[in-house]
Short mmCIF file of C-alpha atoms and ligand atoms in Angstrom, two decimals:
data_model
loop_
_atom_site.label_atom_id
_atom_site.label_comp_id
_atom_site.label_asym_id
_atom_site.label_seq_id
_atom_site.Cartn_x
_atom_site.Cartn_y
_atom_site.Cartn_z
CA MET A 1 -109.96 -69.03 118.95
CA SER A 2 -106.94 -66.87 118.21
CA LYS A 3 -106.78 -63.21 119.11
CA ILE A 4 -105.29 -60.17 117.45
CA MET A 5 -104.53 -56.78 118.87
CA ASP A 6 -105.14 -53.51 117.14
CA LEU A 7 -105.76 -49.98 118.26
CA GLN A 8 -109.21 -50.85 119.60
CA GLY A 9 -107.80 -53.63 121.79
CA ILE A 10 -108.14 -57.39 121.61
CA LYS A 11 -110.57 -58.84 119.09
CA SER A 12 -111.47 -62.36 118.11
CA SER A 13 -110.31 -63.17 114.60
CA VAL A 14 -112.77 -63.97 111.84
CA ILE A 15 -110.24 -64.68 109.09
CA GLU A 16 -106.69 -65.93 109.53
CA ILE A 17 -104.61 -66.32 106.42
CA LYS A 18 -101.38 -68.26 106.74
CA ASP A 19 -98.69 -68.25 104.07
CA LEU A 20 -101.32 -68.31 101.33
CA LYS A 21 -100.15 -68.90 97.77
CA THR A 22 -102.33 -68.82 94.68
CA TRP A 23 -100.29 -69.79 91.64
CA PHE A 24 -101.61 -70.33 88.13
CA PRO A 25 -99.76 -72.74 85.83
CA ILE A 26 -98.46 -71.44 82.50
CA GLN A 27 -99.03 -74.17 79.94
CA ARG A 28 -97.16 -74.33 76.65
CA GLY A 29 -96.92 -76.60 73.63
CA ILE A 30 -99.36 -79.06 72.14
CA LEU A 31 -98.99 -81.27 75.22
CA SER A 32 -99.83 -78.29 77.48
CA LYS A 33 -96.71 -78.82 79.58
CA THR A 34 -96.38 -76.60 82.62
CA ALA A 35 -93.64 -74.11 81.77
CA GLY A 36 -93.90 -72.03 84.93
CA TYR A 37 -96.36 -70.33 87.26
CA VAL A 38 -97.95 -66.95 87.65
CA ARG A 39 -97.45 -66.33 91.36
CA ALA A 40 -100.44 -64.04 91.82
CA VAL A 41 -100.44 -64.49 95.59
CA ASP A 42 -97.11 -65.69 96.90
CA GLY A 43 -97.09 -66.13 100.66
CA ILE A 44 -99.54 -63.79 102.40
CA SER A 45 -100.30 -64.02 106.12
CA LEU A 46 -102.76 -61.69 107.83
CA THR A 47 -105.58 -61.69 110.33
CA ILE A 48 -108.91 -59.87 110.20
CA GLY A 49 -110.78 -59.33 113.46
CA ARG A 50 -114.53 -59.36 114.04
CA GLY A 51 -116.00 -56.01 113.08
CA GLU A 52 -112.75 -54.96 111.50
CA ILE A 53 -112.21 -53.48 108.04
CA VAL A 54 -108.82 -54.25 106.52
CA GLY A 55 -107.96 -52.24 103.42
CA LEU A 56 -105.84 -53.96 100.78
CA VAL A 57 -104.01 -51.61 98.42
CA GLY A 58 -101.49 -51.92 95.63
CA GLU A 59 -101.13 -51.34 91.90
CA SER A 60 -103.23 -53.15 89.34
CA GLY A 61 -102.02 -56.74 88.89
CA CYS A 62 -100.38 -57.05 92.33
CA GLY A 63 -102.66 -59.93 93.32
CA LYS A 64 -105.21 -58.08 95.51
CA SER A 65 -108.30 -59.45 93.80
CA THR A 66 -106.85 -62.95 93.55
CA LEU A 67 -106.26 -62.92 97.30
CA GLY A 68 -109.89 -61.90 97.93
CA ARG A 69 -111.22 -64.49 95.48
CA THR A 70 -109.09 -67.22 97.07
CA ILE A 71 -110.45 -66.46 100.55
CA VAL A 72 -114.04 -66.87 99.41
CA GLY A 73 -113.26 -69.99 97.36
CA LEU A 74 -113.49 -68.55 93.83
CA GLU A 75 -109.84 -69.43 93.18
CA LYS A 76 -108.03 -72.52 94.34
CA ALA A 77 -105.13 -71.99 96.72
CA TRP A 78 -101.81 -73.51 95.75
CA LYS A 79 -100.49 -73.65 99.30
CA GLY A 80 -101.21 -72.22 102.73
CA THR A 81 -104.38 -72.07 104.76
CA VAL A 82 -107.36 -69.82 105.42
CA PHE A 83 -109.10 -70.19 108.76
CA PHE A 84 -112.62 -68.85 109.13
CA GLN A 85 -113.64 -68.58 112.79
CA GLY A 86 -111.03 -71.20 113.59
CA GLN A 87 -112.04 -73.66 110.85
CA ASN A 88 -109.57 -74.51 108.11
CA LEU A 89 -111.57 -73.85 104.94
CA PHE A 90 -109.32 -76.06 102.82
CA THR A 91 -109.88 -79.23 104.84
CA LEU A 92 -113.68 -79.05 105.08
CA ASN A 93 -115.72 -81.59 103.15
CA ARG A 94 -117.87 -80.26 100.33
CA ARG A 95 -121.12 -80.07 102.32
CA ASP A 96 -119.57 -78.32 105.32
CA ARG A 97 -117.64 -75.95 103.08
CA ARG A 98 -120.86 -74.96 101.28
CA GLN A 99 -122.50 -74.10 104.62
CA VAL A 100 -119.46 -72.24 105.89
CA THR A 101 -118.74 -70.30 102.72
CA ARG A 102 -122.31 -68.96 102.80
CA LYS A 103 -120.94 -66.72 105.55
CA LEU A 104 -118.17 -65.48 103.27
CA GLN A 105 -119.50 -63.14 100.60
CA ILE A 106 -117.97 -60.96 97.89
CA ILE A 107 -119.05 -57.69 96.27
CA PHE A 108 -117.51 -57.07 92.86
CA GLN A 109 -116.32 -53.91 91.17
CA ASP A 110 -118.72 -53.87 88.25
CA PRO A 111 -122.24 -53.75 89.66
CA LEU A 112 -123.91 -54.45 86.31
CA SER A 113 -121.94 -57.49 85.13
CA SER A 114 -122.26 -59.12 88.55
CA LEU A 115 -126.08 -59.09 88.31
CA ASN A 116 -127.98 -61.47 86.07
CA PRO A 117 -129.83 -59.23 83.57
CA ARG A 118 -132.66 -61.76 83.24
CA MET A 119 -133.45 -61.81 86.94
CA ASN A 120 -135.49 -59.14 88.69
CA VAL A 121 -134.36 -57.68 91.99
CA PHE A 122 -136.73 -59.88 93.97
CA ASP A 123 -135.11 -63.05 92.61
CA ILE A 124 -131.60 -61.65 92.89
CA VAL A 125 -131.77 -60.81 96.55
CA THR A 126 -133.75 -63.86 97.66
CA GLU A 127 -132.20 -66.57 95.45
CA GLY A 128 -129.60 -67.51 98.07
CA LEU A 129 -132.19 -67.55 100.86
CA VAL A 130 -134.25 -70.07 98.90
CA GLU A 131 -131.20 -72.20 98.03
CA PHE A 132 -130.14 -72.42 101.67
CA GLY A 133 -133.67 -72.83 103.07
CA MET A 134 -133.44 -69.57 104.99
CA ILE A 135 -136.88 -68.20 104.15
CA GLU A 136 -139.15 -67.86 107.16
CA GLY A 137 -142.49 -66.26 106.45
CA ASN A 138 -143.14 -64.16 103.36
CA ARG A 139 -140.42 -64.04 100.67
CA ASP A 140 -141.55 -60.53 99.65
CA ASP A 141 -140.92 -59.27 103.16
CA HIS A 142 -137.37 -60.63 103.09
CA ALA A 143 -136.70 -58.93 99.75
CA LYS A 144 -138.10 -55.57 100.93
CA ARG A 145 -136.20 -55.72 104.23
CA LEU A 146 -132.90 -56.45 102.46
CA LEU A 147 -133.44 -53.66 99.95
CA ASN A 148 -134.34 -51.23 102.72
CA GLU A 149 -131.15 -52.19 104.58
CA ALA A 150 -129.21 -51.40 101.43
CA GLY A 151 -130.94 -48.02 101.08
CA LEU A 152 -133.45 -48.89 98.33
CA GLU A 153 -137.22 -48.66 98.40
CA GLY A 154 -139.07 -51.97 98.61
CA ASP A 155 -141.25 -51.10 95.59
CA VAL A 156 -138.38 -51.75 93.17
CA ILE A 157 -138.42 -55.52 93.71
CA PHE A 158 -139.87 -56.37 90.30
CA ARG A 159 -137.51 -54.18 88.30
CA TYR A 160 -134.46 -55.44 86.37
CA PRO A 161 -130.79 -54.42 86.78
CA HIS A 162 -130.66 -52.28 83.62
CA GLU A 163 -133.36 -49.99 85.10
CA PHE A 164 -131.03 -48.78 87.88
CA SER A 165 -128.11 -46.40 88.18
CA GLY A 166 -124.62 -47.70 88.99
CA GLY A 167 -124.92 -46.78 92.65
CA GLN A 168 -128.34 -48.47 92.96
CA ARG A 169 -127.01 -51.60 91.28
CA GLN A 170 -124.17 -51.77 93.79
CA ARG A 171 -126.78 -51.44 96.56
CA ILE A 172 -128.58 -54.46 95.04
CA ASN A 173 -125.26 -56.38 95.11
CA ILE A 174 -124.82 -55.41 98.74
CA ALA A 175 -128.40 -56.52 99.56
CA ARG A 176 -127.69 -59.88 97.94
CA ALA A 177 -124.42 -60.24 99.90
CA ILE A 178 -126.03 -59.49 103.28
CA SER A 179 -129.00 -61.78 102.52
CA MET A 180 -126.74 -64.73 103.41
CA ARG A 181 -126.19 -63.29 106.91
CA PRO A 182 -122.42 -63.31 106.35
CA ASP A 183 -119.72 -62.67 108.89
CA PHE A 184 -117.10 -61.62 106.36
CA ILE A 185 -117.32 -59.84 102.98
CA VAL A 186 -114.61 -59.25 100.42
CA CYS A 187 -115.34 -55.85 98.89
CA ASP A 188 -113.39 -55.96 95.62
CA GLU A 189 -113.08 -52.37 94.40
CA PRO A 190 -116.78 -51.82 95.22
CA VAL A 191 -116.83 -48.09 94.50
CA SER A 192 -114.24 -47.79 91.70
CA ALA A 193 -116.84 -47.87 88.94
CA LEU A 194 -119.08 -45.28 90.64
CA ASP A 195 -119.25 -41.50 90.42
CA VAL A 196 -117.31 -39.75 93.17
CA SER A 197 -120.54 -38.32 94.59
CA VAL A 198 -121.99 -41.83 94.96
CA GLN A 199 -118.81 -43.41 96.31
CA ALA A 200 -119.18 -41.74 99.71
CA GLN A 201 -122.79 -42.96 100.03
CA VAL A 202 -121.83 -46.55 99.34
CA ILE A 203 -118.86 -46.32 101.72
CA ASN A 204 -121.19 -44.99 104.44
CA LEU A 205 -123.65 -47.80 103.75
CA LEU A 206 -120.90 -50.40 104.13
CA ILE A 207 -119.80 -48.85 107.43
CA ASP A 208 -123.43 -48.78 108.70
CA LEU A 209 -123.91 -52.45 107.79
CA ARG A 210 -120.62 -53.35 109.45
CA ASP A 211 -121.84 -51.68 112.63
CA THR A 212 -125.34 -53.19 112.48
CA HIS A 213 -124.27 -56.75 111.73
CA ASN A 214 -120.79 -56.76 113.27
CA LEU A 215 -119.35 -57.64 109.86
CA SER A 216 -115.69 -57.83 108.86
CA TYR A 217 -114.46 -56.70 105.44
CA LEU A 218 -111.40 -57.09 103.29
CA PHE A 219 -111.75 -53.86 101.35
CA ILE A 220 -109.72 -54.02 98.15
CA SER A 221 -108.92 -50.80 96.32
CA HIS A 222 -106.19 -49.11 94.30
CA ASP A 223 -107.35 -45.79 95.79
CA LEU A 224 -105.64 -45.01 99.08
CA SER A 225 -107.92 -42.09 99.88
CA VAL A 226 -110.95 -44.39 99.65
CA VAL A 227 -109.28 -47.03 101.82
CA SER A 228 -108.23 -44.49 104.43
CA SER A 229 -111.88 -43.42 104.79
CA ILE A 230 -113.12 -46.87 105.72
CA ALA A 231 -110.33 -49.18 106.94
CA ASN A 232 -109.13 -49.82 110.49
CA ARG A 233 -105.96 -51.33 109.16
CA VAL A 234 -104.20 -51.24 105.80
CA ALA A 235 -102.18 -53.95 104.03
CA VAL A 236 -99.98 -52.83 101.15
CA MET A 237 -99.34 -55.50 98.52
CA TYR A 238 -96.63 -55.60 95.86
CA LEU A 239 -96.14 -58.38 93.32
CA GLY A 240 -97.97 -61.06 95.30
CA ILE A 241 -96.57 -60.31 98.77
CA LEU A 242 -97.08 -57.80 101.57
CA ALA A 243 -94.81 -54.78 101.84
CA GLU A 244 -96.38 -53.20 104.93
CA TYR A 245 -99.34 -53.85 107.25
CA GLY A 246 -100.55 -51.77 110.15
CA SER A 247 -103.19 -49.42 111.51
CA THR A 248 -104.56 -46.97 108.95
CA VAL A 249 -103.21 -44.00 110.89
CA ASP A 250 -99.69 -45.50 111.03
CA VAL A 251 -99.56 -46.61 107.42
CA ILE A 252 -101.18 -43.54 105.84
CA ASP A 253 -99.68 -40.84 108.06
CA HIS A 254 -96.27 -42.44 108.72
CA PRO A 255 -95.50 -44.96 105.97
CA MET A 256 -92.25 -46.88 106.39
CA HIS A 257 -91.84 -49.01 103.27
CA PRO A 258 -90.52 -47.10 100.23
CA TYR A 259 -93.33 -48.54 98.09
CA THR A 260 -95.99 -47.29 100.54
CA ILE A 261 -94.25 -43.90 100.67
CA ALA A 262 -94.39 -43.68 96.87
CA LEU A 263 -98.10 -44.73 96.76
CA ILE A 264 -99.06 -42.17 99.38
CA SER A 265 -97.06 -39.40 97.69
CA ALA A 266 -99.29 -39.88 94.63
CA VAL A 267 -102.50 -39.18 96.58
CA PRO A 268 -103.41 -35.52 96.03
CA VAL A 269 -103.53 -33.59 99.28
CA PRO A 270 -104.49 -29.88 99.20
CA GLY A 271 -101.47 -27.74 100.04
CA ARG A 272 -98.87 -30.47 99.62
CA ASP A 273 -95.87 -29.60 97.50
CA LYS A 274 -96.34 -31.37 94.16
CA LYS A 275 -92.55 -31.82 93.89
CA LYS A 276 -92.74 -34.29 96.77
CA ARG A 277 -94.55 -36.81 94.61
CA ILE A 278 -92.37 -39.89 94.07
CA VAL A 279 -92.71 -41.30 90.58
CA LEU A 280 -91.58 -44.89 90.44
CA GLU A 281 -89.38 -45.69 87.46
CA GLY A 282 -89.81 -48.82 85.40
CA GLU A 283 -92.51 -51.41 84.98
CA THR A 284 -93.76 -53.76 87.65
CA PRO A 285 -91.96 -57.09 87.04
CA SER A 286 -94.01 -60.08 85.94
CA PRO A 287 -95.50 -62.21 88.71
CA SER A 288 -94.28 -65.23 86.73
CA ALA A 289 -90.65 -64.15 87.20
CA PRO A 290 -90.38 -62.03 90.35
CA PRO A 291 -86.93 -60.52 90.93
CA PRO A 292 -84.63 -62.11 93.50
CA GLY A 293 -84.06 -60.44 96.87
CA CYS A 294 -86.60 -57.73 97.57
CA ARG A 295 -89.26 -57.80 94.86
CA PHE A 296 -89.41 -54.03 94.85
CA HIS A 297 -85.66 -53.53 94.28
CA THR A 298 -85.96 -52.89 90.53
CA ARG A 299 -88.01 -49.74 91.22
CA CYS A 300 -87.05 -48.73 94.75
CA PRO A 301 -85.49 -45.25 95.19
CA GLU A 302 -83.70 -46.52 98.34
CA VAL A 303 -82.28 -49.74 96.88
CA MET A 304 -79.09 -51.10 98.50
CA LYS A 305 -76.73 -53.91 97.52
CA VAL A 306 -78.33 -56.34 99.95
CA CYS A 307 -81.77 -55.73 98.46
CA ARG A 308 -80.79 -57.40 95.19
CA VAL A 309 -79.87 -60.71 96.79
CA LYS A 310 -81.62 -61.12 100.13
CA VAL A 311 -85.38 -61.33 100.75
CA PRO A 312 -86.23 -58.89 103.58
CA SER A 313 -87.74 -60.48 106.64
CA MET A 314 -90.62 -58.94 108.57
CA THR A 315 -89.83 -56.22 111.11
CA ARG A 316 -92.34 -55.16 113.75
CA SER A 317 -92.73 -51.58 114.85
CA GLY A 318 -95.51 -51.43 117.42
CA THR A 319 -98.52 -53.04 115.76
CA ARG A 320 -97.03 -52.43 112.32
CA GLN A 321 -95.27 -54.99 110.14
CA VAL A 322 -92.85 -53.99 107.38
CA TRP A 323 -90.73 -56.02 104.98
CA CYS A 324 -87.71 -53.89 104.08
CA HIS A 325 -83.91 -54.01 104.73
CA LEU A 326 -84.01 -50.37 105.86
CA TYR A 327 -85.47 -51.52 109.21
FE1 LIG B 401 -86.16 -50.81 98.81
FE2 LIG B 401 -84.36 -52.48 99.72
FE3 LIG B 401 -86.44 -51.87 101.24
FE4 LIG B 401 -86.74 -53.36 99.05
S1 LIG B 401 -85.60 -53.90 100.90
S2 LIG B 401 -88.00 -51.67 99.69
S3 LIG B 401 -85.26 -52.47 97.68
S4 LIG B 401 -84.80 -50.49 100.55
#
């Protein structure tokens, strides 16, 4: 099994993504000919260690959610590989993949739409256990234990999703995710739809569950302050590719890539001079026609001649990786 190093030392990897591409064909005409591709994820490589939380940040439409959905099998990869505990997920047969992907779960942004309104909480949190033959003993006990782990009272098991608040619904989603005894969870903007007062409670719950079950998360968010409160490492994504990847302290406190610097400048910090905020000019280019050279060159305040023609290669600085001609 491969190893990665981060600030806490050597860890075994749970997820290894290698040059992953998720492209969607654009079909035109009455014959539905493929006229091009939306390159939502366009060559991402990263590793997530056991017990590690990797934050994935970037503007809306940069491909963050598509990356998470591809890892757990909800989108089909175009190219590249995803290894889960050393197993290539894309070469497994259907039966093995079903067993393995049970250990890969996802929590979605909208807690209401991701719950079946016709199912009560009891069925929601134990459905997967029944499907995979994981019930030992009393099903009620399983449901109550899972709800308690997610911070809900066991006496709510026969209530329906519409009877709960947003934060409680997200706790039900979390209970359902952990029911499968996963090793890895994609948390796709799990607190974005919640009140600020509830966000911290759900973040703390996710951290507690990580500690209790030695889980690993890919924590997707557009909110850097939320990511910095939970992630060990942060990956910054722009237009389908990575711009910077490193420990949270390095990336948040000492960003190197001009895109990361601009993102961080927009996070309100008490006492910071508002004039220091970097407002990026122009629209994000379309992922179906990314610009040549550095993809960020059309908006970068530091753009140079070389940036318009040459794709920057990865530069390492300690444990940090950055893709920019400035380094
Ligand atoms: Fe800016 Fe050039 Fe670096 Fe791209 S490679 S981020 S355009 S300086």
